[in-house]
CSV table of C-alpha atoms and ligand atoms in Angstrom, one decimal:
chain,number,residue,atom,x,y,z
A,1,MET,CA,49.7,97.6,90.4
A,2,ALA,CA,48.8,99.8,87.7
A,3,HIS,CA,44.8,100.2,88.4
A,4,SER,CA,43.8,103.6,89.7
A,5,ASN,CA,43.1,103.0,93.5
A,6,THR,CA,40.6,105.8,94.2
A,7,ALA,CA,39.1,104.1,97.2
A,8,VAL,CA,42.5,103.9,98.8
A,9,ALA,CA,43.7,107.5,97.6
A,10,ASN,CA,40.9,109.7,99.0
A,11,GLU,CA,41.1,108.0,102.5
A,12,PRO,CA,43.7,109.1,105.2
A,13,VAL,CA,46.7,106.7,105.2
A,14,VAL,CA,45.9,106.1,108.9
A,15,THR,CA,42.2,104.7,108.2
A,16,THR,CA,44.0,102.2,105.8
A,17,VAL,CA,46.7,101.2,107.9
A,18,LEU,CA,43.8,100.6,110.4
A,19,SER,CA,41.8,99.0,108.2
A,20,ILE,CA,44.5,96.3,106.9
A,21,THR,CA,45.6,95.7,110.7
A,22,LEU,CA,41.7,95.2,112.0
A,23,ALA,CA,41.0,92.7,108.7
A,24,ALA,CA,44.2,91.0,109.9
A,25,PHE,CA,43.3,91.1,113.5
A,26,ALA,CA,39.7,89.6,112.4
A,27,LEU,CA,41.4,86.6,110.3
A,28,LEU,CA,44.3,85.9,113.1
A,29,SER,CA,41.2,85.5,115.7
A,30,VAL,CA,39.3,83.3,113.5
A,31,LEU,CA,42.6,81.4,113.2
A,32,PHE,CA,42.9,81.5,117.1
A,33,LEU,CA,39.4,80.3,117.4
A,34,LEU,CA,40.2,77.5,115.1
A,35,GLN,CA,43.4,76.2,115.8
A,36,GLU,CA,44.6,77.3,119.5
A,37,ASN,CA,46.4,74.9,121.3
A,38,GLY,CA,47.9,76.3,124.2
A,39,LEU,CA,50.2,78.8,122.4
A,40,LEU,CA,48.6,81.8,123.7
A,41,ILE,CA,46.1,80.7,126.8
A,42,PRO,CA,46.6,78.1,129.3
A,43,SER,CA,46.4,74.6,127.8
A,44,GLY,CA,43.5,74.0,130.2
A,45,ALA,CA,41.4,76.7,128.6
A,46,ALA,CA,42.7,75.9,125.1
A,47,HIS,CA,41.8,72.5,125.4
A,48,TYR,CA,38.5,73.6,126.6
A,49,LEU,CA,38.2,76.0,123.5
A,50,HIS,CA,39.4,73.2,121.3
A,51,GLU,CA,36.7,70.7,122.4
A,52,ALA,CA,33.7,73.5,122.3
A,53,THR,CA,34.9,74.7,118.6
A,54,HIS,CA,35.4,70.9,117.6
A,55,ASP,CA,32.4,70.3,115.2
A,56,ALA,CA,32.8,73.8,113.6
A,57,ARG,CA,36.2,72.9,112.8
A,58,HIS,CA,35.7,69.7,111.3
A,59,ALA,CA,32.8,71.3,109.1
A,60,LEU,CA,34.7,74.1,108.1
A,61,GLY,CA,37.5,71.6,106.8
A,62,VAL,CA,40.1,72.7,109.1
A,63,PRO,CA,42.4,70.0,110.2
A,64,CYS,CA,41.4,68.6,113.5
A,65,HIS,CA,43.2,65.7,115.4
B,1,MET,CA,31.9,112.5,97.1
B,2,ALA,CA,32.4,111.6,100.9
B,3,VAL,CA,34.1,108.2,101.5
B,4,MET,CA,32.1,105.8,103.5
B,5,PRO,CA,33.1,106.0,107.0
B,6,VAL,CA,35.6,102.9,108.0
B,7,GLY,CA,32.9,102.1,111.0
B,8,ARG,CA,30.0,101.8,108.3
B,9,THR,CA,32.3,99.2,106.5
B,10,ILE,CA,32.9,97.1,109.6
B,11,GLY,CA,29.5,97.1,110.6
B,12,HIS,CA,27.9,96.3,107.1
B,13,GLY,CA,30.7,93.5,107.1
B,14,ALA,CA,29.8,92.2,110.6
B,15,LEU,CA,26.1,92.1,109.3
B,16,ALA,CA,26.8,90.5,106.4
B,17,GLY,CA,29.2,87.9,107.9
B,18,ALA,CA,26.3,87.2,111.1
B,19,VAL,CA,23.6,86.7,108.4
B,20,ALA,CA,26.0,84.2,106.3
B,21,GLY,CA,27.1,82.8,109.8
B,22,GLY,CA,23.2,82.0,110.7
B,23,ALA,CA,22.7,80.1,107.5
B,24,GLY,CA,25.7,78.3,107.6
B,25,ALA,CA,24.8,77.1,111.2
B,26,ALA,CA,21.8,76.0,109.9
B,27,VAL,CA,23.4,74.0,107.1
B,28,GLN,CA,26.0,72.8,109.5
B,29,TYR,CA,23.2,71.2,111.9
B,30,TRP,CA,21.0,69.8,109.3
B,31,LEU,CA,23.8,68.7,106.5
B,32,VAL,CA,27.0,67.9,108.3
B,33,GLU,CA,26.2,67.0,112.0
B,34,PRO,CA,24.6,63.5,110.9
B,35,SER,CA,27.8,62.9,109.4
B,36,ILE,CA,29.9,64.0,112.4
B,37,ARG,CA,26.9,61.7,114.8
B,38,ALA,CA,27.6,58.9,112.6
B,39,ALA,CA,31.8,58.8,112.7
B,40,ILE,CA,32.1,59.7,116.6
B,41,ALA,CA,29.4,56.4,116.9
B,42,ILE,CA,32.5,54.4,114.7
B,43,GLU,CA,35.2,56.2,117.1
B,44,ASP,CA,33.2,55.0,120.2
B,45,THR,CA,32.9,51.3,118.6
B,46,TRP,CA,37.0,51.3,118.6
B,47,SER,CA,37.2,53.0,122.1
B,48,ALA,CA,34.9,50.3,123.4
B,49,ALA,CA,37.3,48.3,121.3
B,50,ASP,CA,40.0,49.5,124.0
B,51,HIS,CA,41.6,52.1,121.7
B,52,ALA,CA,40.6,54.5,124.4
B,53,ASP,CA,43.3,57.1,123.0
B,54,HIS,CA,42.2,57.4,119.8
B,55,GLY,CA,39.3,59.5,119.6
B,56,HIS,CA,37.4,62.5,121.9
B,57,MET,CA,36.0,60.1,124.0
B,58,SER,CA,39.3,60.0,126.6
B,59,ASP,CA,38.8,62.9,128.5
B,60,VAL,CA,35.4,64.7,128.2
B,61,VAL,CA,35.6,68.5,129.0
B,62,VAL,CA,32.6,69.5,126.6
B,63,SER,CA,29.6,66.9,126.3
B,64,ARG,CA,28.2,66.1,122.8
B,65,GLY,CA,25.6,68.5,123.2
B,66,GLU,CA,27.5,71.1,124.3
B,67,GLN,CA,30.3,70.5,121.2
B,68,VAL,CA,27.0,70.7,118.8
B,69,GLY,CA,25.8,74.1,120.3
B,70,PHE,CA,29.1,75.5,120.5
B,71,GLY,CA,30.1,74.4,117.2
B,72,LEU,CA,27.2,76.4,115.8
B,73,LEU,CA,28.1,79.2,117.7
B,74,THR,CA,31.4,79.2,116.3
B,75,VAL,CA,30.4,79.3,113.2
B,76,LEU,CA,28.4,82.4,113.8
B,77,VAL,CA,31.7,84.2,115.4
B,78,VAL,CA,34.0,82.9,112.6
B,79,ALA,CA,31.9,84.1,109.8
B,80,THR,CA,31.1,87.5,111.8
B,81,LEU,CA,34.8,88.2,111.9
B,82,THR,CA,35.6,86.7,108.3
B,83,GLY,CA,32.7,89.5,107.0
B,84,ILE,CA,34.5,92.3,109.2
B,85,ALA,CA,37.6,91.1,107.0
B,86,PHE,CA,36.1,90.7,103.8
B,87,ALA,CA,34.6,94.2,104.0
B,88,LEU,CA,37.7,95.8,105.1
B,89,VAL,CA,39.4,94.2,102.0
B,90,ARG,CA,36.5,95.1,99.4
B,91,ARG,CA,37.3,98.7,100.9
B,92,PHE,CA,40.6,98.3,100.8
B,93,LEU,CA,41.1,96.7,97.0
B,94,GLY,CA,38.3,99.6,95.8
B,95,ASP,CA,37.6,99.1,91.9
B,96,ARG,CA,40.7,96.4,91.8
B,97,VAL,CA,37.7,94.1,92.7
B,98,PRO,CA,36.0,92.8,89.3
B,99,GLY,CA,32.2,93.5,88.8
B,100,ARG,CA,30.7,96.7,87.5
B,101,SER,CA,28.2,97.4,90.5
B,102,ALA,CA,28.7,97.3,94.2
B,103,SER,CA,26.6,94.0,94.4
B,104,GLY,CA,28.3,92.7,91.6
B,105,SER,CA,31.9,93.0,93.1
B,106,ALA,CA,31.1,92.1,96.4
B,107,ILE,CA,30.0,88.4,95.1
B,108,ALA,CA,33.0,88.7,92.7
B,109,LEU,CA,35.1,89.0,95.5
B,110,ALA,CA,33.0,86.4,97.7
B,111,GLY,CA,33.6,84.0,94.3
B,112,LEU,CA,37.3,84.7,94.8
B,113,GLY,CA,37.4,84.2,98.3
B,114,PHE,CA,35.6,81.0,97.9
B,115,ALA,CA,38.3,79.8,95.4
B,116,ALA,CA,41.3,80.6,97.4
B,117,PHE,CA,40.0,80.0,101.2
B,118,THR,CA,37.5,77.2,100.6
B,119,LEU,CA,37.9,75.2,97.3
B,120,ALA,CA,41.9,75.2,96.9
B,121,PRO,CA,42.5,73.8,100.6
B,122,ALA,CA,39.3,71.2,100.2
B,123,LEU,CA,41.2,70.2,97.0
B,124,VAL,CA,44.5,69.6,98.3
B,125,ILE,CA,43.6,68.5,101.9
B,126,PRO,CA,40.1,67.7,102.0
B,127,ALA,CA,38.0,68.2,105.4
B,128,ASN,CA,37.3,64.9,107.2
B,129,PRO,CA,34.9,63.8,110.1
B,130,PRO,CA,36.1,63.0,113.0
B,131,ALA,CA,37.0,58.9,113.3
B,132,VAL,CA,39.6,60.1,110.2
B,133,GLY,CA,42.7,61.7,111.1
B,134,ASP,CA,46.1,60.6,112.9
B,135,PRO,CA,46.9,63.1,115.8
B,136,ALA,CA,50.3,62.7,114.8
B,137,THR,CA,50.0,64.7,111.5
B,138,VAL,CA,48.0,67.1,112.7
B,139,ASP,CA,51.0,69.8,112.6
B,140,ALA,CA,51.9,69.4,109.0
B,141,ARG,CA,48.1,69.2,107.9
B,142,THR,CA,47.8,72.5,109.8
B,143,VAL,CA,50.6,73.8,107.7
B,144,THR,CA,49.7,72.6,104.4
B,145,TYR,CA,46.4,74.0,105.0
B,146,LEU,CA,47.4,77.5,105.5
B,147,GLY,CA,50.0,77.2,103.0
B,148,THR,CA,47.6,76.2,100.6
B,149,ILE,CA,45.4,79.0,101.4
B,150,PHE,CA,48.3,81.2,101.4
B,151,CYS,CA,49.6,80.0,97.4
B,152,ALA,CA,45.7,80.1,96.5
B,153,VAL,CA,45.2,83.9,97.9
B,154,VAL,CA,48.6,84.7,95.7
B,155,LEU,CA,47.4,82.9,92.7
B,156,THR,CA,44.2,84.3,92.6
B,157,SER,CA,44.9,87.7,93.1
B,158,ALA,CA,47.4,87.5,90.0
B,159,VAL,CA,45.1,85.9,87.8
B,160,THR,CA,42.6,88.5,88.7
B,161,SER,CA,45.0,91.6,88.3
B,162,LEU,CA,46.1,90.2,85.3
B,163,ALA,CA,42.6,89.4,83.6
B,164,ARG,CA,42.2,93.1,84.3
B,165,ALA,CA,45.7,94.7,83.4
B,166,LYS,CA,44.6,97.3,81.1
B,167,ARG,CA,48.1,97.7,79.6
B,168,LEU,CA,47.4,94.3,77.7
B,169,GLU,CA,44.7,94.2,75.1
B,170,PRO,CA,41.6,92.5,76.0
B,171,GLY,CA,42.2,89.1,74.0
B,172,LEU,CA,45.4,88.9,75.1
B,173,ARG,CA,44.5,89.6,78.6
B,174,VAL,CA,42.3,86.6,79.0
B,175,VAL,CA,44.5,84.5,77.2
B,176,ALA,CA,47.4,85.0,79.7
B,177,ALA,CA,45.1,85.2,82.9
B,178,THR,CA,43.7,81.7,81.5
B,179,ALA,CA,47.2,80.3,81.3
B,180,LEU,CA,48.4,81.4,84.6
B,181,ALA,CA,45.7,80.2,86.6
B,182,ILE,CA,45.9,76.8,84.7
B,183,ALA,CA,49.6,76.9,84.8
B,184,GLY,CA,49.4,77.9,88.3
B,185,SER,CA,46.8,75.5,89.9
B,186,ILE,CA,48.5,72.6,88.1
B,187,THR,CA,52.0,73.8,90.1
B,188,LEU,CA,50.4,74.1,93.5
B,189,PHE,CA,48.8,70.8,92.9
B,190,TRP,CA,52.2,69.5,92.0
B,191,VAL,CA,54.6,71.4,94.7
B,192,ILE,CA,52.2,71.0,97.7
B,193,PRO,CA,53.2,67.5,99.4
B,194,ASP,CA,50.0,65.2,99.7
B,195,VAL,CA,49.6,64.8,103.5
B,196,ALA,CA,46.1,64.0,103.8
B,197,ASP,CA,45.7,61.3,106.4
B,198,PRO,CA,44.5,57.3,105.2
B,199,ILE,CA,40.8,56.7,105.9
B,200,PRO,CA,40.3,53.8,108.2
B,201,SER,CA,38.8,50.7,106.3
B,202,ASP,CA,35.7,50.7,108.9
B,203,VAL,CA,34.8,54.4,107.9
B,204,PRO,CA,32.1,53.9,105.1
B,205,ALA,CA,33.3,56.2,101.9
B,206,GLN,CA,29.7,57.4,101.7
B,207,LEU,CA,29.9,59.0,104.9
B,208,ILE,CA,33.1,60.8,103.9
B,209,TRP,CA,31.5,62.1,100.6
B,210,ASN,CA,28.4,63.0,102.4
B,211,PHE,CA,30.4,64.7,105.2
B,212,ARG,CA,32.7,66.6,102.5
B,213,VAL,CA,29.8,67.4,100.1
B,214,GLY,CA,27.7,69.0,103.1
B,215,SER,CA,30.8,71.0,104.4
B,216,LEU,CA,31.6,72.6,100.9
B,217,VAL,CA,28.0,73.3,100.6
B,218,GLN,CA,28.1,74.9,104.1
B,219,ILE,CA,31.0,76.7,103.1
B,220,GLY,CA,30.0,77.8,99.6
B,221,LEU,CA,26.5,79.2,100.7
B,222,MET,CA,28.2,81.2,103.8
B,223,TRP,CA,30.5,83.0,100.9
B,224,LEU,CA,27.6,83.6,98.5
B,225,ILE,CA,25.4,85.0,101.5
B,226,MET,CA,28.0,87.1,102.7
B,227,GLY,CA,28.9,88.5,99.3
B,228,GLY,CA,25.2,89.1,98.5
B,229,VAL,CA,24.1,90.6,101.8
B,230,PHE,CA,27.2,92.8,101.8
B,231,GLY,CA,26.5,93.8,98.4
B,232,TYR,CA,22.8,94.6,98.9
B,233,LEU,CA,24.0,96.9,101.8
B,234,SER,CA,26.6,98.6,99.7
B,235,GLU,CA,24.1,98.6,96.8
B,236,ALA,CA,21.6,100.0,99.1
B,237,LEU,CA,23.7,102.8,100.5
B,238,ALA,CA,24.8,104.0,97.6
B,239,ARG,CA,21.0,104.5,96.5
B,240,ALA,CA,20.3,106.5,99.6
B,241,ARG,CA,23.4,108.6,98.8
B,242,SER,CA,22.5,109.5,95.2
B,243,GLY,CA,18.9,109.0,95.5
B,244,VAL,CA,18.6,107.5,91.9
B,245,GLY,CA,19.5,103.6,91.6
B,246,ALA,CA,20.5,103.8,88.7
B,247,ARG,CA,23.8,105.7,89.6
B,248,SER,CA,24.8,103.3,92.0
B,249,SER,CA,27.3,101.8,89.8
B,250,ALA,CA,29.0,105.1,89.2
B,251,GLN,CA,29.6,105.5,93.1
B,252,PHE,CA,30.3,102.0,94.3
B,253,ALA,CA,34.2,102.6,94.0
B,254,SER,CA,33.8,105.0,96.9
B,255,THR,CA,31.6,103.0,99.3
C,301,ZN,ZN1,38.2,66.3,115.8
């Protein structure tokens, strides 16, 4: 990237790292919410989560069943 | 000039996402749920014809009513989390995002997000209502879905930075970015395998069409509202900081 990056430059590195981590975490939470199938939580709870988020998953275009 | 605290960025993102999620949930309820209901009714006729393992009716842990309500709640939560990520990405990218004002670049970033996260997967592996989809292929479809988003994010970023490359002269920039966008899209559609499931013959085409259009309207509107609300909040903050609305465009890079 040859562009100036003022927004990043005048901000502590810690803040930038924290921001990226948090953004990644937020997106992973979305993935977890929409695609959890027993990897991280007990499969019974995962099944419940899968059924509870079912309509949103279809509407948001995420592959379902 | 002070940089806006990260907490403020997160707050703006969460608020913008929540507003978009509320609107998205409303659209889902009015525009998408009718198709889901019709599709589940078709699934039910199959289970009645003794294909009990096919649909969602085999083991009910969440009732249909709860599924609708939780579905709307899920949209709200997903949109709020996406809003936070959006705001942080916007902050991280700073003036690498196109647009001359805080609101303009928020809308621009939302538009790019729509192209990469919504339009690309919708074209490669379109949304389907219940009653369509073979459980045996769901892993391949999920990998394709996520892979398409990843490739589309890379392509969108490359096209955008090429379109704004200051080393190239403006005319060349436009041609190069357009060429990359066309060549990249064609390559992606050609390379990514077609793993979409066939649509069963007793599911009407009209139902699929209504569902897909409803789904795209819902997600598109969510991106638009998220970008708009976030842009409004950044603009309002810049105005409050400088006390002069006209100067907000000079300040947005730091918000
Ligand atoms: Zn489903």
